[in-house]
Structure formats: C-alpha cells, structure tokens
Amino acid sequence: MPYQAPVRDYVFLLRDVLQLERYADLPAFADAAMDTVEAILEEAGRFTAEVLAPLNGVGDKQGCTWSPDFTVRTPAGFKEAYRQFVDAGWPALGSDPEFGGQGLPHVVNVAVSEMNSSANMAFAMYPGLTHGCYSAIHVGGTPEQKALYLPKLSSFQWAGTMNLTEPHCGTDLGLLRTKAVAQADGTYRISGQKIWISGGEQDLTENIVHLVLARIEGAPAGVRGISLFIVPKFLPDAGGDPGERNSVKCLGLEEKMGIHGNATCVISHEESVGFLIGEENQGLKLMFVMMNEARLGVGLQGIAQAEAAYQAAAEFAKERLQGRSLTGPKNPDGPADPIIVHPDVRRMLMDARAIVEGGRAFMAWTALHGDLSHAHPDEAVRQKGRDYMALMTPVVKAFLTDRGFQVCSDAMQVHGGSGFTEHFPVSQYLRDVRIALIYEGTNGVQALDLVGRKLAADGGRGVMSFFAELDAFVTGEVDPAMKPFTEGLAKAKGELQEATMWLMQNGLANPDNAGAASTDYLHLFGLTALAYMWALQARSALGKIAAGSADPFYETKLTVGRYYLERVLPETASRLAKLKTGSELLMKLPAEAF
Amino acid sequence: MPYQAPVRDYVFLLRDVLQLERYADLPAFADAAMDTVEAILEEAGRFTAEVLAPLNGVGDKQGCTWSPDFTVRTPAGFKEAYRQFVDAGWPALGSDPEFGGQGLPHVVNVAVSEMNSSANMAFAMYPGLTHGCYSAIHVGGTPEQKALYLPKLSSFQWAGTMNLTEPHCGTDLGLLRTKAVAQADGTYRISGQKIWISGGEQDLTENIVHLVLARIEGAPAGVRGISLFIVPKFLPDAGGDPGERNSVKCLGLEEKMGIHGNATCVISHEESVGFLIGEENQGLKLMFVMMNEARLGVGLQGIAQAEAAYQAAAEFAKERLQGRSLTGPKNPDGPADPIIVHPDVRRMLMDARAIVEGGRAFMAWTALHGDLSHAHPDEAVRQKGRDYMALMTPVVKAFLTDRGFQVCSDAMQVHGGSGFTEHFPVSQYLRDVRIALIYEGTNGVQALDLVGRKLAADGGRGVMSFFAELDAFVTGEVDPAMKPFTEGLAKAKGELQEATMWLMQNGLANPDNAGAASTDYLHLFGLTALAYMWALQARSALGKIAAGSADPFYETKLTVGRYYLERVLPETASRLAKLKTGSELLMKLPAEAF
C-alpha cells in the first residue's frame, strides 16, 4: 500500500482541536470553511499519493544530473509532476490574492505541505523554498519588485532559492565573502561562490530567483555589512518574462546521503546582475523572513518523513508472519502471527504515533498562531502570535526533526533485515530525513537560538505567556477523564519552568552553562509542548465521545495520548537532571585531548 | 588525519583495568604478556590504518559486482588487502594452536577486531564470520571435519558463512524450509534458497565453507527438526584441497543502505552436497555457537564505527572555524574560533567518548569472562564466565549498537552540512553501522532474549552474581575520590534491581509485560554495566595517579567517567519509569488501528 495522506487527522486537528471556524470572521479565514478545507485536503491527498509518491524512489535512485553546459536534469518524471503541481494551483494556496494567490491561512498550507513532503521530500523542496523567497520579497521588496516577482513566484512558474552558505562560512554568516559592486544604473554586480544551494539549478521552471547574501564594497565587516540581492537566472525583460541569461552558474552537484532527487548545487556568481532588496547592510534581517519560514518547513519534514516511515512499518508489521505472540497464537491457522503482536514492535509503532500526531498538532498550532499574528484584529492576539512564532520556531525545527529521525530509524527496525535493503522504502526515508537535523541551522544552533535569544526576548514575554496558558488549561479542566493529561502536563511544565529558572540563574553568570543545557532544554520544551498538544487533542476527543460519537478514531486518540504520557513524557526528568549539571565537566578537557 | 587505532586505550584496559597478567599462569594467557600484547596492538593499528582504512570509501562507492556466471567481485583493492591480512597472520590470533592458530585470549582478539572494523567494517565482515564458522566446527565437528576444515579456516585461506535466513523466515527459524535428503554415502543433498548471506560469494578466498541450516526429510516441524550442514563451495579433494564445484550458487546481491563492500548474497542450494555437523535435529544449538560469537562481534561493530566517527568529528571540530566562544574569543587572531569551543559540540564529543570508552571496556570485560570460562582451573570462575557470557551477549549486541548508531549520528551533526555529503566519511559510518542494530537478531530480539531467557536461566544465577559483584565493588571502595562513581553505580544498580523485581512479578503473570519492558530494561542494564566499567576505569586511573603518573591520559579518563555519570547515566530513571508502565496501553489498539 503506498503512502496515504493523513486527511482524517488533519480534519480533526483543524475542525475539532484548533477550531478554525472560530476565526471565520477574519479575512484570511473567510475562505477556510471546514467543508472547503476538507475538500482541499482530500484532493491534496489524492494528488500526493498518485503523482508525487510514485516518483520518490525514482528520484532517490536516479538523482539529478549535471552537465558541462551548467544545466541540471531532475529525475525522470519530476518535470511533468511539477507541471501538474503548478497547473492544479497547489502552490498558490497560501499566497496573497493580490499577487495571484488564494490567500488561505498558512495552517491549511501546512497540511498540504506535510503531504507533499511525505510523498516526495526531494520534490517538495523545490516549491518549498519558493514560498520562502516569495515571503521575503513580499515583506521587503519595493512595489516594483513585488509586481515583477510575486505573481511568478506565487504561481511557482518561477522558483526561489536561498544563497547563504560559502565554503568557509555556514552558521557564521559574518565571515561571508561574496561581494557586490554598485553600478551606475542602480544594480549590483555579485561575485563569489555559494555552496549547498538546494534547487540552485533545475529544469522544472522557466526561471530561478536566487536570493543572495553578499557584502557591498566598503560595507562593515561581520554580520552588519551583509545585504540581500535578487539575482534571477534570466533577467526579466520589459514584459516581465525571462530575458537575458545572467552569469550565475551551477558548477556541480553534491553527492549526498539522501534527498538525491533535489539538486544541491555549487553556485558561482561571476559578476552576476543583482538587485538590492531591502536596505543596504540589512540583508540578514530580511533573509530571516525566508529562513524562519524554512525552519518551520524543516520541522514539518521531520514529521512528514516520520509519518511515511510509520505507515510503511505498520503495513509491514501487519503482514510479516514471524513467531508467535507471547500470550498464545493470534493467527492460529497461519504458519505464524503477524509481528504486530509483539510488544516491542508495538512500542516502536506507538512511539511513532505519539510523536507524529503530537508533533503534527504542534506544527499546526504554531502555524495558526502565525496566521493570527497577521490576521487578528486584536493586537494582544497578534502579539502573542508573534511571540509564539519566534519562541516555537527552533523547537518545531529541532525537536520534530530529532524525533522524526528516531521514528524513521525505528520504522527501519520494525522491518528487520528488509529495512536495510533498498527494496523497501524506509531506508530512503531515513537517509532523506537526516538532512533535516542539519540544514537551515543545525539542531544545536536551534537550541542555542532558543536559550540564548528566544527565551529572553521582550523580558521573557513569550515563554511566560506560554506557561500561563498551560497553567490556565490545567486549572480549567474539571473532567476527571482529563486527569492523566493535566497531571502529566503540569509535571512537565513544572520541570520546564525549573529548567528555565536554572538557565536564568546560571546562564547569565556563565554563558557556557546555557550552551551546555541548550539541547536538553529544547527537548524538555518539545516534550512539554507535545504533552499540551495531547491534552488538547484528548479534550476534543472526549468532547466528541460525550456528544455520542462512536467513531473509534476518538478512542484511539485517547489511547495514543495516554501512551505519550506514560512512555514518552517520563524522559523530561532525565533531561532536567542532565541540564542542571552545568558546563564544568563538559568544557574541562583541553581541545588536544579530543 | 585518517583513522588512528586506540592502542593507548586498549593497553590501559588490558594492563591496568582487566590486569591480564593476573592470568599469566593459565595456558591461554601464557603468550599474552603485556609487552607482547602491546606489540600486537601497535602492529594491528598500523595495518588497519595503512591497509584497510584507505579502502573503506572505495568499498562504499564501488560495492560488489555480481556476474551471470554466479561469481562476485569485491571492490578494488580488497583482494590484495585480504592476501596481506592472511599473510601477516592476523586471522589466526585467537585460534587453537592445534589447528594452526596462535591461541591468544579472545580479549586480545577483540582489540584487533575493533580496529579492523573501525577501519573498514565491510572488509572486516569477511574474516569476521569465518572465525564463528571455525568455532562451530571446533565445538561440534567430528575429528575428521576438524582436521579437514579448521586449519584452512584458522588461517582464513577459506572463509566461513552462516546460511540461516530464508525469504519467509528470519527470526522465526522454525518456519525454515530448506531441505536435506540423506544419501547412501552418508552425505546429504541440500535444496532451498537462503537470503542475506554476508560474504556468501566473493573472490577473496579459494574456498567458502557455508554452514547451512536445513530440515532433514521426515524431521519434526518447527525448531526441533533443524540440522546443521557443512556445505563447501568446492568439495575438498582427497588431499583436502578445493576439488569439485558444489551446486551452491549466488543468484544475486542485495542493494543496501550501507556495507556496500560486503557481498550480501541470495544463495541457492540445488541439491548441493552437505555434511551433517553435530547430531540430527540439533542444528540450532550448534549454529548458536556461531551466532553468539557473531552477536558479540556485532556489538563490537557498534563501538568500532562510533570510534571512527568520533575521530572524524573531533578532527572536524578542532579545524572548522565558525563563530566565537560564548565566553569570548579563543582564537582571537583567526577569523573565528574552532567549533570545539561550543558547549553543544562538546556535548556530542563527550557523549561519544563516554559511550565508546565505556562500551569498549564492557566488550573487553565480557570477552575476558569468555576466556576464563574456558581457561580457568576453578570451576566456579568458569561457571561465572559462562553465566556472564550468556547474560551479557544480548546487552553487548543491542546496547552498544543502539548507542553506536547515536554516536555516529551525533558525529554527523558535528560536521554540519559537510556530514551529509559523501565527501566526508561520516555518512558511510552512519549507513554502515545501521545494519548492526538489525542483523544476528534485531535489537528487539536481543531484549526479549535478555528478559525472556537470560535473566531466568539457572534460577537467575547470572544476574544475581552480577548484582553481588556490583555490591561488593561499591562497599569495598574507600577512596573518597571514587565516591561519585560508587554512588552513581549504586543508584543505577538499585534501579536495575527494582526493574528486575518488577519483571519477575509482572512478566510471569503476563508475558506481554516482559516484552513491553524489554528494550527499556536492556538499556537500563547497559547503562548500569557501563557505570561499572567507568568505575573500574576510574579506580585504575586513580591508582596510576596516586602512584605518581603525570600522564594526562588518566585525568582525562576521570573527567570522561564523571561526565558519563552526570550526563549519560541519569537516563536510568526514565527507563525505569517507562518499563514499569506495563503492556496495557501498548497492546490496547486493534491491529487495524495502525
């Protein structure tokens, strides 16, 4: 059975848990009535299962091909699938109607993006970055730039890329050397080499819009001297169509462990023509519009691959006959029982469910706050939305990819020896998802962003608001059936708060303490956030059951949720214990002892 | 810098921690004086670094090639390296002098095997399985079989394989269908298909000795009707040299995520000539001689790949300049600090050290008990050796490979984006090591073996003996510098004992409780065992320091050991909490809910 999109789970999340229809009065939500949304999800599920999923293995085996004329060929079928993708109007879902988009809330887009990414992560990355490029120009472009680029990016006729990394500079963008020289006509000439540019060259779109970080001649050193440029592969002509070929070239492709269907390019700028976007030396801020969106998209990839790997593992576990149940045969007429009867196989499948469904709720909940930060009339709600988006972005990115990788590895384990062979899809899921822990800022960088920047922002307003929300939820629940959920959540929140206090007391005195605690803190945060997501889902499920629903979906939700509390959440205690040990032993050895 | 063999660490383990020279009176240890052992390790280190390590990437990229004439070509350079390996006499290290071996204790062999496996896991698997085949024939063969096969296997002129798995039967060998038909001359004709046969065909050795599980016509169904056969690729002629070609054929190779340099074969037996080894229908017991040895060898692969990946990560972390230390520049004259200044990078490197050095000690300690089980004159010591070997085998196999995989993944993370590209070696380490969690019994099967079989064996004699040893160590320590080690060990042992009690009380009543607890229990066991290993190492290091040594090696040991206690061991509490939740929620959902 090929990948099946989790439409049912998203309908539950959007309709019952997040209750999108509460916001029907807001302009962005006007077209997001649940019947519309449901129809969109059904259709997206069909498209991903029928068009994108069958190309996933093809992309992995063929990879992309670079030619000495600097062109790149994507795997067989990608071009046609991309055309169908654009023709069906999928790309425009979340874009501004002024520029040809459909203007749906981003939370709906998250659902569709997860499906795309589950079905074919390497393919989904091509349009995935385009939306970020669209957003950066939407926020920072001049009216002329918007008019020129946004309709083409919104329809995904043109693709967008991020040109940040250089061979000697990844995380530390202050070291960036690519230079920009101002021309008399107001344009710039960009020169330098960029690496690891996803979709930096391809044969899917008629044009590619590179967003390039470079240093204008004479600009200050470090991060304060970095500007952002639009560098189109073909310079738009007077009519806005692709004109003269710009001197931006793909010099080659990286050999990688996974995402073979996506072209990871070495990009050379040799006096390529660039257009400044935003103000001089303010490029990083604008790039972070795209980067933050990309980070949420990477967290989504963690869940997306985990979902696909879980489905493959569950199917295998139900079909593979091997051994007998410890409590007596469950398939007495067959030669053996299906391996799903074994508790340790169940453990891996239930862990996967607990992470995937909890993580999906966390993505959607965060995306909804992002929508409200733009769309809500009440500034307090908008502010909370902005605070949460900032605070949760590193958690969504790092926690969901760390856990998604673990789920993919467990899914391989369920397959036994078959999982290690390339005849089954799970090796690809594991190899593909691994990059998600690294790119758009490694998970360690995310953890440092969380403890070093996000926690303290605006006097800790975001995290305090989150704690208050959790407290209100816990104290507001009176249904005895919710007790395991509120108790588990309250305990985790208490530990997270203790960790937060510890950081405040010890991280300022010695920043290495904050760094040493950062990854354990991020996981403690993620575990607590998912406890909240499971409590929210449990409340909705209990409500449905109380209202008379006999759909087993709701009882299953309660079971998986309680499993999360019993078998995943206990990890919080050891995370707290570890992070409170500080940095002394960690930093004690001299570098040469390694 | 290429892989460097951890000779210094092994000298410390064998000389100071395990004190091999205590056993100098025993025949097997007579030739294992520390100066001899040290010379062997130095030479093995040189050989692996110079001959095997340079072929590791070659093997990954080229893989093995199958031809329609049923031959298999190993990657370029493997054949010549194998010849050098045999000529240098490495294979014979641990084999019986009666059959051409050097008769050194297995614990010395472990050190050399780790080095081989770190340098080139795919290569090391060819001779790796040969020793297991040697052992099975050594234990169960007739004098004629021993005389015919052991000298060739001991010198590794011939290779050995394990033929267990069939397409429909892996873990559940009772389903096995390959059949054996008795012939008038006392031989058998074997027919059936075996899959996933590592080294099932290759061009390294003049002959291949397959040990094949098959069912003799008329034998009982299930595991009680399985016999073991020697099926040589070439039937030995009167002089014991390879004669007539047997009808065992390699029909193809698996495409796999890793260990590309090792040929994973589909093996077809079409009435191939086989020689019964051991008694009819008693084949599994004998196969488990080979299997248990292989399981320890797989645990070793986990540590071996982790060591190699750690070395690559440490080197990268010391060389890659990016960002500044949180506490002020450490490389003020350079453009940035090396990333080893960042606590979160340190965390990954220190975790790796804590697992690798603790795990290495655990392997060596277990292997020494194996040696004593054969060689010691006191039956009580021999019995304890046998008990420990049985009890620890699943822990060594599963705990060290689970943790080794995590170390390899962290090592990739230290590399950032570079780690995901195939220009750096760490992707191969991660892809290669992943099979170690699966083959020779998945880690879940190991966990079940531990809780279902090994704990209860002989009335729990093995585990009680281990607990008593830990208690005696803790109460016997008076050095105040040992306090953190004994306290941490005592706490972990208390939790492990509590978990063991819980299993006894709840696992019998409902076997699913044992299955549900098994993986957490195994990790709790492994964490406790490594706490003991770190305590033993700390005691030896403190002894050296007290005796006046200024070698920083010993202070480093104490730092890494204390790091293990503070930042790895706290996980025991959450493992205990999880396993005590039982199987109810785990087993609640019907199969169709997945």
PDB file of C-alpha atoms in Angstrom, chain A residues 335-428:
ATOM      1  CA  PRO A 335       2.238 -20.505   9.951  1.00  0.00           C
ATOM      2  CA  ALA A 336       2.992 -17.676  12.407  1.00  0.00           C
ATOM      3  CA  ASP A 337       1.481 -14.482  13.827  1.00  0.00           C
ATOM      4  CA  PRO A 338       1.948 -11.074  12.241  1.00  0.00           C
ATOM      5  CA  ILE A 339       4.778  -9.343  14.098  1.00  0.00           C
ATOM      6  CA  ILE A 340       2.453  -6.578  15.299  1.00  0.00           C
ATOM      7  CA  VAL A 341       1.513  -8.960  18.141  1.00  0.00           C
ATOM      8  CA  HIS A 342       4.951  -8.440  19.700  1.00  0.00           C
ATOM      9  CA  PRO A 343       5.009  -5.733  22.381  1.00  0.00           C
ATOM     10  CA  ASP A 344       8.410  -4.420  21.313  1.00  0.00           C
ATOM     11  CA  VAL A 345       7.179  -3.944  17.738  1.00  0.00           C
ATOM     12  CA  ARG A 346       4.109  -2.172  19.129  1.00  0.00           C
ATOM     13  CA  ARG A 347       6.378   0.023  21.206  1.00  0.00           C
ATOM     14  CA  MET A 348       8.051   1.361  18.074  1.00  0.00           C
ATOM     15  CA  LEU A 349       4.753   1.886  16.273  1.00  0.00           C
ATOM     16  CA  MET A 350       3.130   3.566  19.274  1.00  0.00           C
ATOM     17  CA  ASP A 351       6.175   5.795  19.832  1.00  0.00           C
ATOM     18  CA  ALA A 352       5.840   6.814  16.192  1.00  0.00           C
ATOM     19  CA  ARG A 353       2.150   7.627  16.557  1.00  0.00           C
ATOM     20  CA  ALA A 354       2.714   9.580  19.757  1.00  0.00           C
ATOM     21  CA  ILE A 355       5.402  11.716  18.123  1.00  0.00           C
ATOM     22  CA  VAL A 356       3.830  12.119  14.704  1.00  0.00           C
ATOM     23  CA  GLU A 357       0.318  13.018  15.864  1.00  0.00           C
ATOM     24  CA  GLY A 358       1.578  15.165  18.733  1.00  0.00           C
ATOM     25  CA  GLY A 359       4.154  16.840  16.507  1.00  0.00           C
ATOM     26  CA  ARG A 360       1.616  17.448  13.766  1.00  0.00           C
ATOM     27  CA  ALA A 361      -0.667  19.189  16.242  1.00  0.00           C
ATOM     28  CA  PHE A 362       2.289  21.286  17.424  1.00  0.00           C
ATOM     29  CA  MET A 363       3.096  22.359  13.843  1.00  0.00           C
ATOM     30  CA  ALA A 364      -0.500  23.243  13.108  1.00  0.00           C
ATOM     31  CA  TRP A 365      -0.971  25.060  16.426  1.00  0.00           C
ATOM     32  CA  THR A 366       2.189  27.093  15.782  1.00  0.00           C
ATOM     33  CA  ALA A 367       1.166  27.872  12.207  1.00  0.00           C
ATOM     34  CA  LEU A 368      -2.233  29.056  13.419  1.00  0.00           C
ATOM     35  CA  HIS A 369      -0.506  31.479  15.788  1.00  0.00           C
ATOM     36  CA  GLY A 370       1.455  32.689  12.790  1.00  0.00           C
ATOM     37  CA  ASP A 371      -1.780  33.308  10.926  1.00  0.00           C
ATOM     38  CA  LEU A 372      -3.295  35.124  13.889  1.00  0.00           C
ATOM     39  CA  SER A 373      -0.184  37.287  14.212  1.00  0.00           C
ATOM     40  CA  HIS A 374      -1.107  38.785  10.830  1.00  0.00           C
ATOM     41  CA  ALA A 375      -4.847  38.433  10.664  1.00  0.00           C
ATOM     42  CA  HIS A 376      -6.314  39.013  14.094  1.00  0.00           C
ATOM     43  CA  PRO A 377      -7.861  42.419  14.840  1.00  0.00           C
ATOM     44  CA  ASP A 378      -6.752  42.331  18.491  1.00  0.00           C
ATOM     45  CA  GLU A 379      -3.140  43.490  18.911  1.00  0.00           C
ATOM     46  CA  ALA A 380      -2.789  41.340  22.047  1.00  0.00           C
ATOM     47  CA  VAL A 381      -3.605  38.240  19.999  1.00  0.00           C
ATOM     48  CA  ARG A 382      -1.297  39.370  17.214  1.00  0.00           C
ATOM     49  CA  GLN A 383       1.494  39.971  19.687  1.00  0.00           C
ATOM     50  CA  LYS A 384       1.032  36.577  21.284  1.00  0.00           C
ATOM     51  CA  GLY A 385       1.093  35.068  17.807  1.00  0.00           C
ATOM     52  CA  ARG A 386       4.381  36.792  17.024  1.00  0.00           C
ATOM     53  CA  ASP A 387       5.853  35.819  20.381  1.00  0.00           C
ATOM     54  CA  TYR A 388       4.876  32.185  19.950  1.00  0.00           C
ATOM     55  CA  MET A 389       6.123  32.011  16.380  1.00  0.00           C
ATOM     56  CA  ALA A 390       9.516  33.321  17.489  1.00  0.00           C
ATOM     57  CA  LEU A 391       9.678  31.077  20.545  1.00  0.00           C
ATOM     58  CA  MET A 392       8.421  27.893  18.937  1.00  0.00           C
ATOM     59  CA  THR A 393      10.322  28.052  15.630  1.00  0.00           C
ATOM     60  CA  PRO A 394      13.544  26.490  16.988  1.00  0.00           C
ATOM     61  CA  VAL A 395      11.532  23.881  18.910  1.00  0.00           C
ATOM     62  CA  VAL A 396       9.462  22.907  15.867  1.00  0.00           C
ATOM     63  CA  LYS A 397      12.593  22.719  13.741  1.00  0.00           C
ATOM     64  CA  ALA A 398      14.884  20.781  16.058  1.00  0.00           C
ATOM     65  CA  PHE A 399      12.582  18.720  18.252  1.00  0.00           C
ATOM     66  CA  LEU A 400      10.447  17.453  15.412  1.00  0.00           C
ATOM     67  CA  THR A 401      13.433  16.547  13.244  1.00  0.00           C
ATOM     68  CA  ASP A 402      15.375  14.830  16.049  1.00  0.00           C
ATOM     69  CA  ARG A 403      12.282  12.816  16.886  1.00  0.00           C
ATOM     70  CA  GLY A 404      11.322  12.299  13.260  1.00  0.00           C
ATOM     71  CA  PHE A 405      14.734  10.783  12.589  1.00  0.00           C
ATOM     72  CA  GLN A 406      14.268   8.435  15.550  1.00  0.00           C
ATOM     73  CA  VAL A 407      10.846   7.399  14.244  1.00  0.00           C
ATOM     74  CA  CYS A 408      12.340   6.640  10.817  1.00  0.00           C
ATOM     75  CA  SER A 409      15.083   4.592  12.433  1.00  0.00           C
ATOM     76  CA  ASP A 410      12.534   2.667  14.499  1.00  0.00           C
ATOM     77  CA  ALA A 411      10.464   2.115  11.356  1.00  0.00           C
ATOM     78  CA  MET A 412      13.530   0.552   9.764  1.00  0.00           C
ATOM     79  CA  GLN A 413      13.935  -1.607  12.855  1.00  0.00           C
ATOM     80  CA  VAL A 414      10.344  -2.880  12.540  1.00  0.00           C
ATOM     81  CA  HIS A 415      11.274  -4.056   9.042  1.00  0.00           C
ATOM     82  CA  GLY A 416      14.200  -6.132  10.277  1.00  0.00           C
ATOM     83  CA  GLY A 417      16.689  -7.014   7.544  1.00  0.00           C
ATOM     84  CA  SER A 418      14.272  -5.921   4.829  1.00  0.00           C
ATOM     85  CA  GLY A 419      14.528  -2.364   6.103  1.00  0.00           C
ATOM     86  CA  PHE A 420      18.243  -2.174   5.374  1.00  0.00           C
ATOM     87  CA  THR A 421      17.718  -3.174   1.745  1.00  0.00           C
ATOM     88  CA  GLU A 422      16.718  -0.645  -0.862  1.00  0.00           C
ATOM     89  CA  HIS A 423      13.781  -2.823  -1.950  1.00  0.00           C
ATOM     90  CA  PHE A 424      11.744  -1.251   0.830  1.00  0.00           C
ATOM     91  CA  PRO A 425      11.184   2.492   1.083  1.00  0.00           C
ATOM     92  CA  VAL A 426      12.279   3.002   4.678  1.00  0.00           C
ATOM     93  CA  SER A 427      15.997   3.364   4.005  1.00  0.00           C
ATOM     94  CA  GLN A 428      15.204   6.348   1.809  1.00  0.00           C
TER      95      GLN A 428
END
